[in-house]
Amino acid sequence: MSSGPLPLTLANLLLRPASRTRRTPDLAFERLLDAAGPTEGDEPFADDFRHLLRCWSGAEHLTPVGWLSARGHIGRHLANRARVRRLLAEHPGIEREPVDRPVFVVGLPRTATTLTHSVLSLSADHRCPLLWELLTPDLDLDPAEREKAITTARRLVGGINLFAPGFRHIHNLRPEGPEECTFALPHTVMPLSQAVIPEYLPWHESHDFGADYRYLKQIYQVLQYGRPRRRWVLKSPLHLENLDALRAVFPDATIVWTHRDPATAVASFCSLVEHGMAVNTRPLDLRWIGATWLELLSRSAARGLAARARIPREALVDVPYTWLGTDPAAGAPKLYAAVGARWTEADAARLPAIVARPKGTRVHSYDLARYGLSRADVDAAFADYNALRAEVDRA
């Protein structure tokens, strides 16, 4: 594999001296902690991220840009946590903000979760978190501070598009557009989409996500405080493996589960991981990507199926890929009816712009074999999920 786009090559050369802090990850973490703000009484949260940075520091083939990205990821979460805790102390009413009947779009990655979320965002009755809000959750800001937060998001997206030009053809990030809870949840499997850190996986598998979802609710309470209350419409494929923890915190949530052939979804997601991971890790091991994410995604589906049995039928909406992927004009009203929302003429008028391919992007192509996988591999890993998907398609 080449060294990547010229801007990425130059950035790695410039950042090489700073990447020596990988040798002392605890010292690097303490600096991030000092920059973030007070953590008294919140040591377990900090310790979890200390462990993550230690794992990240030992990643195989991590580039200087990858180490900068790791520290940026952890520093952002620490700073956001400190800000949210400060706001809760200053405004006790935040935690009394009701998050009533939220909609959570879940499903395997690349099953039209983004499209489903975008379609649900059309309604004036709905509230979707924007990327810049998830990166810097805060109370309603004055225009100057708001622009500063949006600029931070633009720089992040600009950096991704500069270093990984193909990424936007797969998932087009918009600083002021609706985005997924993944950016706000403290711990997900996404670090494994950036670096080879297998020692992080056992910790993640045994992690209690209850506290993560309680914190996620606080973030949305912060974003709602002092503003008009609307029904939250939230999304992340990574919720699928944590539905029990999610529903313990959001007991009246409606779960919208999107469905698609996992052979297609896995191939598409491995391609997305390849494009994103190439910024942080060189050379890439494509077979490692295939094996790792087949395991992670099949585990997610299995956990989702187990939790599904405990979800009241009226709180669960199954969305086949054909609803929006084939005929969105017919599927969108069905989706709205299923979640108990109003579909209006204004929503219908805006639908074509939402479902159109983003300007300047091209069709995404992918192949399981590139990642050392076959359809038989995927079908075997997702046998139980495929049985459910067949039932959904027949319904």
CSV table of N, CA, C and O in Angstrom, one decimal, residues 99-104 217 231 246-255 315:
chain,number,residue,atom,x,y,z
A,99,VAL,N,-36.8,13.3,28.4
A,99,VAL,CA,-36.5,12.8,27.0
A,99,VAL,C,-37.6,11.8,26.7
A,99,VAL,O,-37.4,10.6,26.9
A,100,ASP,N,-38.7,12.3,26.3
A,100,ASP,CA,-39.9,11.4,26.1
A,100,ASP,C,-40.0,10.8,24.8
A,100,ASP,O,-39.7,11.4,23.7
A,101,ARG,N,-40.3,9.5,24.8
A,101,ARG,CA,-40.5,8.7,23.6
A,101,ARG,C,-39.5,8.9,22.5
A,101,ARG,O,-39.9,9.1,21.3
A,102,PRO,N,-38.2,8.8,22.8
A,102,PRO,CA,-37.2,9.0,21.7
A,102,PRO,C,-37.3,7.9,20.7
A,102,PRO,O,-37.7,6.8,21.1
A,103,VAL,N,-36.9,8.1,19.5
A,103,VAL,CA,-36.7,7.1,18.5
A,103,VAL,C,-35.2,6.8,18.3
A,103,VAL,O,-34.4,7.8,18.2
A,104,PHE,N,-34.9,5.6,18.4
A,104,PHE,CA,-33.5,5.2,18.2
A,104,PHE,C,-33.5,4.3,16.9
A,104,PHE,O,-34.1,3.2,16.9
A,217,LYS,N,-27.8,10.3,27.9
A,217,LYS,CA,-29.1,11.0,28.2
A,217,LYS,C,-28.8,12.4,28.7
A,217,LYS,O,-29.4,13.4,28.3
A,231,ARG,N,-39.5,15.7,19.9
A,231,ARG,CA,-39.1,14.3,20.0
A,231,ARG,C,-37.8,14.0,19.5
A,231,ARG,O,-37.5,14.3,18.3
A,246,LEU,N,-29.6,0.5,26.7
A,246,LEU,CA,-30.3,1.7,26.1
A,246,LEU,C,-31.7,1.8,26.7
A,246,LEU,O,-32.1,2.8,27.2
A,247,ARG,N,-32.4,0.6,26.7
A,247,ARG,CA,-33.8,0.7,27.2
A,247,ARG,C,-33.9,0.8,28.7
A,247,ARG,O,-34.9,1.3,29.2
A,248,ALA,N,-32.9,0.5,29.4
A,248,ALA,CA,-32.9,0.7,30.9
A,248,ALA,C,-32.9,2.2,31.1
A,248,ALA,O,-33.5,2.7,32.1
A,249,VAL,N,-32.3,3.0,30.3
A,249,VAL,CA,-32.2,4.5,30.5
A,249,VAL,C,-33.3,5.2,29.7
A,249,VAL,O,-33.8,6.2,30.2
A,250,PHE,N,-33.7,4.6,28.6
A,250,PHE,CA,-34.8,5.2,27.8
A,250,PHE,C,-35.9,4.2,27.7
A,250,PHE,O,-36.1,3.6,26.6
A,251,PRO,N,-36.7,3.9,28.7
A,251,PRO,CA,-37.6,2.8,28.7
A,251,PRO,C,-38.8,3.0,27.8
A,251,PRO,O,-39.4,2.0,27.4
A,252,ASP,N,-39.1,4.2,27.4
A,252,ASP,CA,-40.2,4.4,26.4
A,252,ASP,C,-39.7,4.7,25.0
A,252,ASP,O,-40.5,5.2,24.2
A,253,ALA,N,-38.5,4.3,24.7
A,253,ALA,CA,-38.0,4.5,23.4
A,253,ALA,C,-38.6,3.6,22.4
A,253,ALA,O,-39.1,2.5,22.7
A,254,THR,N,-38.7,4.1,21.1
A,254,THR,CA,-39.1,3.3,20.0
A,254,THR,C,-37.9,2.9,19.3
A,254,THR,O,-37.1,3.7,18.9
A,255,ILE,N,-37.7,1.6,19.1
A,255,ILE,CA,-36.5,1.1,18.4
A,255,ILE,C,-36.8,0.8,16.9
A,255,ILE,O,-37.7,0.0,16.6
A,315,ALA,N,-43.0,-1.3,20.7
A,315,ALA,CA,-41.9,-0.4,20.8
A,315,ALA,C,-40.8,-0.7,19.7
A,315,ALA,O,-39.8,-0.1,19.7
